[in-house]
């Protein structure tokens, strides 16, 4: 690399550290890509491929292409959709203060399963990343949605391959980290890469047992594995640790919002394999893969993205506990029977910000002013929602009535953040007037520079008695006081220091003028820096309440899903089934929810079904609906 320029050498060194990523290399207002990265990105993104070496033979030219930094999310999202990983290399020092080449470093790695930017996500679908490993006859899989902090572990003592595939079908991860033992399972690899379109990462070293327990206990703030339900589960600890290590390596920021570990086995949900889910068309139809024509399409009347994700999870993993089923039924029945309450609840939820994904951004410092305002917007509606649920009869709705209204968080944000805050938090304009005296003073200097100079000019005219005295400016000397020769021999104040003698005037400066010049020239930078500092402090205060906000978000998501089921029941005339453990299915005048809605132009003919676990184990269903 001896013949390379310092910048190209820096790029090559950085690329060598991240050979499996497309390197977004920050150069001024662009992220540039070079060599094979440029060729690949130009093909996938439709960018023009160019070079700086036009004087050289074609084989010696360096391919390059770039994207504007302000539009980088859009381009990165398209690459992630295609399964690529992106290493974001930023300038780590101020170019104005750098001596020689600006220092750069990779600040984050974007991958399909760890991306947190809203523009790159499907709002109504969870974005899971998974880790899988086999240990002889045992195995484990961990799942995490980095955008919300959800983290699940499934450990298997026997037949791990079947169980892993079933859980993967339920969580449908976008990216999976595999141990060498998992890579050797051709069926698993085929399921992930071919049938689910999941991005695969082979990283056996992440599953090392050394330090695994410490990593997991530290992340979930537990004293022992038993506290997490992992007593004796060495396999589960290693897989959890592997996933946490990978997330930490890609995010390179605080991931303390991942703070609760849930065991899949303890959730008492029905385990459905991928074939069953596809055949039942639970969340997508088999013909096009779209939501339309699925059970979820019939049931989804949610008003928020977090409610949509919760309902989707309920449909894909039905409850097995009779007690939990009845709790949910009672809440849905109460909302279905009370049209006014259900309607007002859905109005209160409509258009609400995605609190489940907004709250974690306050932890990993991704939240901007508008994100905080969206959190405050949710908080404003909480008193109305709790009031609607005050006299609820069902347990689930009654528990939600005691929701934390986060009034302190709402007051903090609304008292500090300007409703017109820009997207960037580094360019000023984020804080309300009156929040900080110093910010207001600096803004006044920046916005009223001409007025301040005019005031000083008026004072100096009065003080010296020179009516034609003026304050001017040029790029060489800055601000100056101009005394015309026509003023004659006038005794000037002692603090006037001669700066320049011209044919028709003398130019001076004073300590006051130089101080004002310094303030004017630096006010815009200083106000932006101060606003950024104060905003980070406010965001940190909101982040300290993350667990409270997280609890509220989960409750709101559940309320939205319950109200959606009640709305579907009312619109379609559904009745509440009696669920028991008798082993008997007895349906009178049953209607297929999807078929009925898909063939609206024809009358649906109801069918009876009777089955049990003894004599009537088979039902042959025929008739016009089966055509």
XYZ file of C-alpha atoms in Angstrom:
627
model
C 0.000 0.000 0.000
C 3.073 2.223 -0.261
C 1.836 4.003 -3.401
C -1.618 4.767 -1.979
C -2.735 8.209 -0.839
C -3.194 8.596 2.949
C -6.989 8.568 2.521
C -6.980 5.406 0.387
C -4.628 3.743 2.853
C -7.018 4.643 5.669
C -9.916 3.177 3.681
C -8.048 -0.054 2.923
C -7.125 -0.544 6.592
C -10.738 -0.003 7.638
C -12.128 -2.322 4.951
C -9.718 -5.077 5.999
C -11.341 -5.064 9.449
C -14.845 -5.514 7.988
C -14.456 -7.728 4.914
C -18.056 -9.022 5.080
C -19.593 -5.520 5.091
C -20.094 -2.793 2.525
C -18.101 0.110 3.967
C -19.866 3.499 3.977
C -16.789 5.761 4.195
C -17.620 9.337 5.192
C -16.013 11.992 2.988
C -17.554 15.415 3.622
C -21.252 15.321 2.766
C -21.097 11.865 1.180
C -20.577 8.235 2.110
C -18.205 6.873 -0.527
C -17.654 3.247 -1.525
C -14.622 1.958 -3.376
C -13.356 -1.137 -5.207
C -15.613 -4.223 -5.033
C -17.987 -2.454 -2.618
C -18.577 0.265 -5.200
C -19.213 -2.254 -7.965
C -21.700 -4.183 -5.804
C -23.487 -1.103 -4.433
C -23.780 0.550 -7.844
C -25.384 -2.606 -9.227
C -27.832 -3.066 -6.325
C -28.741 0.619 -5.920
C -28.597 1.777 -9.523
C -25.814 4.285 -8.786
C -23.385 5.629 -11.362
C -19.984 3.945 -11.080
C -17.150 6.431 -11.450
C -13.440 6.831 -10.647
C -10.849 9.463 -9.698
C -8.181 7.833 -11.850
C -9.378 8.856 -15.292
C -5.815 9.360 -16.526
C -4.849 5.761 -15.770
C -5.486 2.606 -17.845
C -8.913 1.030 -17.119
C -7.411 -1.909 -15.228
C -5.624 0.481 -12.820
C -8.619 2.713 -12.086
C -10.353 2.561 -8.685
C -14.139 2.088 -8.991
C -16.131 4.365 -6.683
C -19.669 5.530 -6.011
C -21.340 7.476 -3.242
C -24.582 8.504 -1.557
C -25.410 11.808 0.212
C -25.169 11.397 3.982
C -28.637 12.915 4.504
C -30.164 10.228 2.242
C -27.986 7.368 3.473
C -30.797 5.645 5.394
C -32.813 5.185 2.228
C -29.912 3.543 0.375
C -28.799 1.496 3.376
C -32.345 0.191 3.837
C -32.393 -1.114 0.273
C -29.103 -2.928 0.797
C -30.315 -4.442 4.079
C -33.458 -5.697 2.351
C -31.171 -7.610 0.007
C -29.293 -9.172 2.940
C -26.145 -7.004 2.939
C -24.337 -5.730 6.036
C -23.043 -2.154 6.203
C -20.155 -0.769 8.278
C -20.671 2.974 8.833
C -17.319 4.761 9.011
C -17.578 8.319 10.339
C -15.159 11.200 10.865
C -14.280 10.987 14.572
C -12.793 14.475 14.847
C -13.730 17.951 13.660
C -12.225 18.452 10.165
C -11.622 22.121 11.038
C -9.403 21.106 13.971
C -7.708 18.116 12.362
C -4.014 18.249 11.577
C -3.530 16.333 8.361
C -5.849 13.427 7.590
C -9.130 13.408 9.540
C -9.433 10.456 11.928
C -12.179 7.978 11.074
C -13.667 4.907 12.691
C -16.554 2.466 12.288
C -19.251 3.642 14.689
C -21.928 1.094 13.836
C -22.636 -1.995 11.780
C -26.058 -2.149 10.130
C -27.435 -5.650 9.619
C -30.932 -6.868 8.653
C -31.707 -8.074 12.181
C -30.198 -5.234 14.223
C -31.271 -2.133 12.302
C -33.255 0.321 14.443
C -33.999 3.181 12.024
C -37.735 3.621 11.526
C -37.380 4.186 7.788
C -35.823 0.730 7.357
C -38.461 -1.208 9.309
C -41.945 -2.587 8.693
C -43.876 -0.851 11.469
C -46.440 -3.621 11.965
C -43.964 -6.518 12.021
C -41.361 -7.379 14.667
C -37.742 -7.387 13.499
C -36.112 -10.388 15.167
C -32.526 -11.546 15.108
C -31.840 -15.110 16.214
C -28.919 -17.205 17.476
C -28.921 -21.019 17.215
C -26.547 -23.724 18.447
C -26.677 -27.481 19.005
C -24.844 -29.236 21.821
C -25.059 -32.970 21.174
C -28.635 -34.057 21.871
C -29.539 -30.606 23.243
C -29.867 -27.219 21.629
C -31.072 -23.656 22.117
C -32.296 -20.642 20.176
C -32.470 -17.022 21.335
C -34.537 -14.294 19.674
C -34.325 -10.515 20.100
C -36.074 -7.506 18.596
C -33.434 -4.806 19.110
C -35.951 -2.063 18.316
C -38.123 -2.912 21.340
C -35.756 -4.838 23.646
C -37.798 -8.066 23.587
C -35.583 -11.108 24.247
C -36.677 -14.763 24.254
C -34.878 -18.046 24.860
C -35.962 -21.545 23.901
C -33.868 -24.465 25.237
C -34.370 -28.047 24.080
C -33.273 -31.165 25.899
C -34.336 -33.505 23.075
C -35.096 -33.322 19.347
C -33.702 -29.761 19.133
C -33.828 -29.586 15.346
C -37.615 -29.963 15.147
C -38.252 -27.486 17.973
C -35.786 -24.936 16.610
C -37.471 -24.955 13.209
C -40.914 -24.533 14.787
C -39.812 -21.561 16.891
C -38.020 -19.993 13.949
C -41.258 -20.299 11.975
C -43.088 -18.417 14.747
C -40.523 -15.623 15.200
C -39.571 -15.387 11.494
C -36.158 -13.725 12.080
C -34.517 -11.507 9.465
C -31.015 -12.526 10.533
C -29.603 -15.584 12.317
C -26.234 -16.124 13.992
C -25.205 -19.781 13.698
C -22.653 -21.922 15.526
C -20.677 -24.466 13.507
C -23.012 -27.201 14.787
C -26.056 -25.294 13.496
C -24.407 -24.605 10.129
C -24.008 -28.383 9.752
C -27.815 -28.765 9.865
C -28.618 -28.504 6.149
C -32.374 -28.496 6.823
C -32.087 -25.505 9.163
C -29.890 -23.572 6.751
C -32.316 -24.277 3.896
C -35.307 -23.170 5.996
C -33.619 -19.914 6.987
C -31.988 -18.885 3.747
C -34.341 -20.296 1.111
C -37.809 -20.398 2.657
C -37.612 -17.434 5.032
C -35.074 -15.281 3.156
C -33.095 -14.843 6.380
C -29.551 -13.422 6.379
C -27.069 -15.926 7.900
C -23.989 -15.176 10.007
C -21.537 -17.956 10.900
C -19.723 -16.953 14.097
C -18.871 -19.986 16.247
C -16.560 -17.981 18.539
C -19.539 -16.029 19.919
C -20.908 -19.224 21.499
C -17.858 -19.763 23.736
C -18.761 -20.869 27.230
C -16.121 -18.684 28.850
C -17.751 -15.502 30.111
C -21.216 -16.513 28.860
C -22.855 -16.582 32.282
C -21.327 -13.215 33.254
C -22.527 -11.634 29.992
C -26.122 -12.783 30.502
C -26.315 -11.945 34.217
C -24.854 -8.487 33.614
C -27.261 -7.719 30.757
C -30.386 -8.799 32.640
C -29.171 -7.555 36.033
C -29.500 -10.916 37.766
C -27.449 -12.428 40.569
C -27.640 -16.043 39.387
C -28.903 -18.136 36.434
C -31.679 -19.471 38.683
C -33.082 -15.947 38.959
C -33.606 -16.021 35.174
C -34.950 -19.592 35.129
C -31.671 -20.865 33.645
C -30.346 -22.922 36.554
C -28.305 -25.724 35.008
C -29.018 -24.528 31.467
C -25.450 -24.020 30.212
C -26.583 -24.335 26.602
C -29.175 -21.591 26.981
C -26.665 -19.277 28.639
C -24.176 -19.739 25.782
C -26.757 -19.007 23.092
C -28.086 -15.932 24.956
C -24.533 -14.671 25.401
C -23.757 -15.233 21.701
C -26.726 -13.131 20.607
C -25.971 -10.370 23.123
C -22.324 -10.260 22.023
C -23.318 -9.956 18.372
C -25.848 -7.178 19.091
C -23.318 -5.266 21.205
C -20.698 -5.571 18.463
C -23.012 -4.219 15.770
C -24.707 -1.470 17.800
C -21.598 -0.140 19.587
C -23.751 1.808 21.997
C -25.758 1.265 25.162
C -28.116 -1.748 24.825
C -29.415 -1.702 28.396
C -32.975 -1.467 27.008
C -32.655 -5.243 26.443
C -33.420 -5.898 30.082
C -35.945 -8.731 30.320
C -35.450 -12.383 29.386
C -38.535 -14.495 28.677
C -38.439 -18.282 28.352
C -40.488 -19.610 25.433
C -41.344 -22.806 27.329
C -42.792 -20.795 30.208
C -45.103 -18.823 27.902
C -47.398 -21.842 27.405
C -48.051 -21.161 23.729
C -48.979 -23.622 20.995
C -45.980 -24.728 18.943
C -46.851 -24.598 15.237
C -44.430 -25.706 12.534
C -43.892 -23.663 9.385
C -45.965 -26.014 7.209
C -48.954 -25.720 9.562
C -48.660 -21.915 9.728
C -48.513 -21.684 5.945
C -51.396 -24.130 5.417
C -53.614 -22.294 7.883
C -52.625 -18.971 6.279
C -52.377 -17.350 9.678
C -50.537 -14.144 8.732
C -50.065 -14.390 4.947
C -51.805 -16.194 2.105
C -50.052 -18.996 0.217
C -50.614 -17.559 -3.236
C -48.856 -14.199 -3.018
C -47.542 -14.112 0.544
C -49.626 -10.981 1.248
C -51.553 -10.306 4.425
C -54.861 -10.140 2.520
C -56.625 -13.485 2.633
C -55.062 -14.519 5.956
C -56.609 -14.864 9.417
C -54.653 -11.794 10.556
C -56.229 -9.783 7.728
C -59.674 -10.580 9.151
C -58.784 -9.788 12.761
C -56.472 -6.794 12.416
C -58.257 -3.536 13.168
C -55.403 -2.213 15.317
C -54.730 1.506 15.552
C -51.002 1.393 16.409
C -47.920 -0.439 15.067
C -47.260 -1.919 18.527
C -50.808 -3.280 18.681
C -50.402 -4.761 15.190
C -47.197 -6.579 16.240
C -48.847 -7.898 19.407
C -51.894 -9.210 17.553
C -49.641 -10.858 14.979
C -47.729 -12.643 17.757
C -51.011 -13.820 19.324
C -52.181 -15.288 16.016
C -48.876 -17.062 15.356
C -48.524 -18.454 18.893
C -51.985 -19.245 20.337
C -52.367 -19.609 24.097
C -52.595 -23.040 25.734
C -53.492 -21.960 29.279
C -57.259 -22.053 29.843
C -56.957 -19.357 32.506
C -55.100 -17.001 30.153
C -57.505 -17.727 27.290
C -60.485 -16.839 29.489
C -58.786 -13.647 30.749
C -58.349 -12.526 27.175
C -61.885 -13.590 26.205
C -63.413 -11.649 29.109
C -61.641 -8.459 28.045
C -62.660 -8.874 24.393
C -66.263 -9.625 25.400
C -66.461 -6.518 27.591
C -65.173 -4.279 24.801
C -67.430 -5.944 22.224
C -70.497 -5.347 24.399
C -69.653 -1.704 25.174
C -69.642 0.075 21.811
C -69.058 3.545 23.248
C -66.063 2.506 25.369
C -64.527 0.469 22.542
C -64.934 3.308 20.055
C -63.497 5.919 22.405
C -60.563 3.651 23.261
C -59.782 3.105 19.587
C -60.005 6.862 18.930
C -57.584 7.491 21.817
C -55.144 4.940 20.348
C -55.483 6.104 16.740
C -52.311 7.601 15.285
C -50.414 7.117 18.548
C -46.600 7.009 18.316
C -44.874 3.621 18.449
C -43.867 3.819 22.104
C -42.290 0.341 22.070
C -39.736 1.497 19.506
C -39.493 5.140 20.583
C -38.516 4.400 24.195
C -35.349 2.355 23.456
C -34.007 5.214 21.321
C -33.650 7.284 24.484
C -31.268 4.588 25.771
C -29.049 4.060 22.740
C -29.114 7.820 21.941
C -30.967 7.538 18.666
C -33.913 9.718 19.691
C -34.241 13.218 18.234
C -36.547 16.049 19.260
C -39.472 14.734 17.265
C -39.117 11.303 18.896
C -39.362 12.871 22.348
C -42.394 14.876 21.233
C -43.990 11.635 19.991
C -43.401 10.092 23.435
C -45.023 13.150 25.041
C -47.920 12.820 22.580
C -48.570 9.300 23.858
C -48.306 10.463 27.477
C -50.944 13.151 26.850
C -53.493 10.458 25.974
C -52.840 8.185 28.956
C -55.193 9.949 31.436
C -58.043 9.642 28.909
C -57.315 5.923 28.392
C -57.150 5.135 32.120
C -60.411 7.045 32.678
C -62.124 4.912 30.010
C -61.082 1.719 31.814
C -61.794 2.808 35.397
C -64.908 0.697 36.013
C -63.874 -2.331 33.922
C -65.132 -5.748 35.018
C -62.532 -7.938 33.277
C -59.149 -8.459 34.902
C -57.034 -7.392 31.906
C -58.872 -4.111 31.416
C -58.971 -3.495 35.154
C -55.190 -3.861 35.379
C -54.747 -1.426 32.499
C -56.868 1.143 34.365
C -54.000 1.516 36.837
C -51.585 2.507 34.079
C -48.763 4.921 34.935
C -49.715 8.144 33.112
C -46.066 9.304 32.942
C -47.105 12.865 33.770
C -43.567 13.818 34.832
C -42.125 12.657 31.511
C -44.811 14.534 29.597
C -44.141 17.747 31.539
C -40.368 17.434 31.080
C -40.592 17.041 27.293
C -43.339 19.586 26.666
C -41.535 22.147 28.806
C -38.283 21.766 26.896
C -38.722 20.626 23.283
C -39.937 22.992 20.568
C -42.935 21.514 18.668
C -41.193 22.641 15.461
C -37.925 20.862 16.336
C -35.950 19.813 13.231
C -34.863 16.239 12.564
C -31.230 17.011 13.383
C -30.363 17.620 17.033
C -27.008 19.243 16.189
C -28.234 22.219 14.180
C -30.136 24.092 16.887
C -33.824 24.965 17.072
C -34.615 21.985 19.320
C -35.356 23.778 22.604
C -38.262 26.053 23.436
C -37.586 29.771 24.078
C -37.372 30.308 27.819
C -35.954 26.869 28.635
C -32.370 28.149 28.878
C -31.356 31.789 29.439
C -27.975 31.217 27.810
C -29.509 29.594 24.731
C -31.931 32.517 24.424
C -29.064 35.023 24.772
C -26.957 33.316 22.094
C -29.955 33.054 19.769
C -30.622 36.759 20.258
C -27.016 37.596 19.367
C -27.128 35.398 16.274
C -30.542 36.587 15.110
C -30.028 40.273 15.899
C -26.382 40.834 14.959
C -27.223 43.821 12.757
C -29.325 45.370 15.512
C -26.581 44.942 18.124
C -24.023 46.566 15.831
C -26.447 49.422 15.140
C -26.955 49.971 18.888
C -23.206 50.101 19.497
C -22.801 52.521 16.578
C -25.501 54.826 18.029
C -23.848 54.782 21.471
C -20.427 55.643 20.028
C -21.836 58.512 17.956
C -23.426 59.979 21.058
C -20.299 59.431 23.166
C -17.890 61.008 20.655
C -20.239 63.561 19.135
C -19.211 62.407 15.635
C -22.429 62.168 13.614
C -20.806 60.383 10.657
C -19.128 57.679 12.780
C -20.040 54.270 11.535
C -19.266 50.636 12.388
C -18.201 48.604 9.351
C -16.916 45.150 8.554
C -14.527 43.482 6.157
C -13.135 39.959 5.929
C -9.557 41.050 6.669
C -10.004 43.166 9.797
C -13.462 42.160 10.974
C -15.574 44.868 12.631
C -14.115 48.398 12.946
C -15.162 51.949 13.896
C -14.719 54.349 10.981
C -13.994 58.018 11.789
C -14.133 60.234 8.645
C -11.392 62.853 8.112
C -14.113 65.505 7.886
C -14.714 65.065 11.620
C -11.530 67.040 12.192
C -9.321 66.772 15.262
C -11.579 65.168 17.812
C -10.376 63.745 21.100
C -11.380 60.087 21.036
C -11.930 57.866 24.091
C -8.773 56.174 25.448
C -9.981 52.675 24.557
C -10.043 53.485 20.819
C -7.150 51.596 19.207
C -6.102 52.613 15.682
C -6.365 49.730 13.244
C -5.958 51.289 9.774
C -5.352 54.685 8.183
C -7.081 55.430 4.891
C -7.064 58.525 2.662
C -10.407 59.809 3.946
C -10.791 58.138 7.338
C -9.218 56.375 10.296
C -10.392 52.988 11.505
C -10.363 51.913 15.148
C -11.511 49.057 17.366
C -12.414 48.799 21.044
C -12.478 45.960 23.561
C -16.280 46.080 23.537
C -16.408 45.841 19.730
C -13.976 42.905 19.648
C -15.975 41.085 22.337
C -19.206 41.653 20.410
C -17.527 40.478 17.195
C -16.375 37.290 18.928
C -19.858 36.650 20.251
C -21.506 37.235 16.883
C -19.034 35.065 14.990
C -19.311 32.147 17.423
C -22.946 32.466 18.576
C -24.385 30.114 15.967
C -21.839 27.390 16.776
C -22.091 27.863 20.526
C -25.890 27.826 20.577
C -25.956 24.570 18.578
C -23.402 22.973 20.887
C -25.268 24.114 24.011
C -28.657 22.994 22.682
C -27.200 19.589 21.821
C -25.724 19.254 25.309
C -29.002 20.227 27.000
C -31.030 17.978 24.687
C -28.811 14.986 25.516
C -29.382 15.729 29.200
C -33.176 15.789 28.684
C -33.049 12.596 26.624
C -31.018 10.963 29.369
C -33.669 11.905 31.949
C -36.351 10.307 29.759
C -34.113 7.255 29.306
C -33.924 6.786 33.077
C -37.690 6.170 33.020
C -37.327 3.544 30.279
C -38.714 0.626 32.298
C -41.812 2.640 33.234
C -42.317 3.663 29.601
C -41.718 0.085 28.450
C -44.437 -1.217 30.787
C -46.886 1.404 29.507
C -46.037 0.512 25.885
C -46.705 -3.203 26.477
C -50.046 -2.412 28.091
C -51.092 -0.090 25.252
C -50.114 -2.720 22.671
C -52.231 -5.296 24.502
C -55.209 -2.907 24.751
C -55.004 -2.186 21.024
C -54.938 -5.907 20.184
C -57.911 -6.616 22.491
C -59.915 -3.728 21.008
C -59.068 -5.022 17.516
C -60.428 -8.493 18.321
C -63.574 -6.938 19.795
C -64.038 -4.775 16.690
C -63.644 -7.830 14.423
C -66.163 -9.744 16.545
C -68.773 -6.973 16.294
C -68.260 -6.296 12.587
C -68.454 -9.978 11.632
C -71.010 -11.163 14.165
C -68.702 -13.586 16.025
C -69.673 -15.241 19.306
C -67.400 -16.011 22.249
C -66.613 -19.763 22.359
C -66.645 -21.778 25.569
C -63.170 -23.236 25.921
C -62.508 -26.223 28.179
C -60.239 -29.263 28.497
C -62.879 -31.874 27.609
C -61.310 -32.813 24.268
C -64.602 -32.083 22.430
C -65.030 -29.663 19.515
C -68.714 -28.811 19.040
C -69.374 -25.984 16.563
C -72.896 -25.091 15.435
C -73.362 -23.097 12.220
C -69.630 -22.404 11.994
C -68.313 -19.931 9.410
C -64.795 -19.810 8.031
C -63.663 -16.209 8.761
C -61.440 -15.815 5.703
C -63.582 -17.652 3.142
C -66.656 -15.716 4.247
C -65.004 -12.333 3.709
C -63.213 -13.291 0.512
C -66.450 -14.415 -1.225
C -68.682 -11.493 -0.264
C -70.605 -11.709 -3.509
C -71.881 -15.204 -2.580
C -73.815 -16.363 0.463
C -71.735 -18.353 2.932
C -73.384 -21.627 4.046
C -72.622 -22.338 7.746
C -71.408 -25.806 8.800
C -71.661 -27.846 12.000
C -68.594 -29.645 13.324
C -68.455 -32.259 16.061
C -65.202 -34.018 17.002
C -63.720 -35.591 20.100
C -60.716 -37.619 21.193
C -62.674 -40.908 21.452
C -65.001 -41.992 18.637
C -65.365 -38.921 16.431
C -61.776 -38.142 15.491
C -62.365 -37.311 11.832
C -64.635 -34.793 10.107
C -65.235 -34.691 6.349
C -66.245 -31.154 5.401
C -67.937 -30.720 2.014
C -70.355 -28.319 0.404
C -70.380 -25.102 -1.610
C -67.837 -23.353 0.634
C -65.162 -25.907 -0.225
C -65.373 -25.193 -3.933
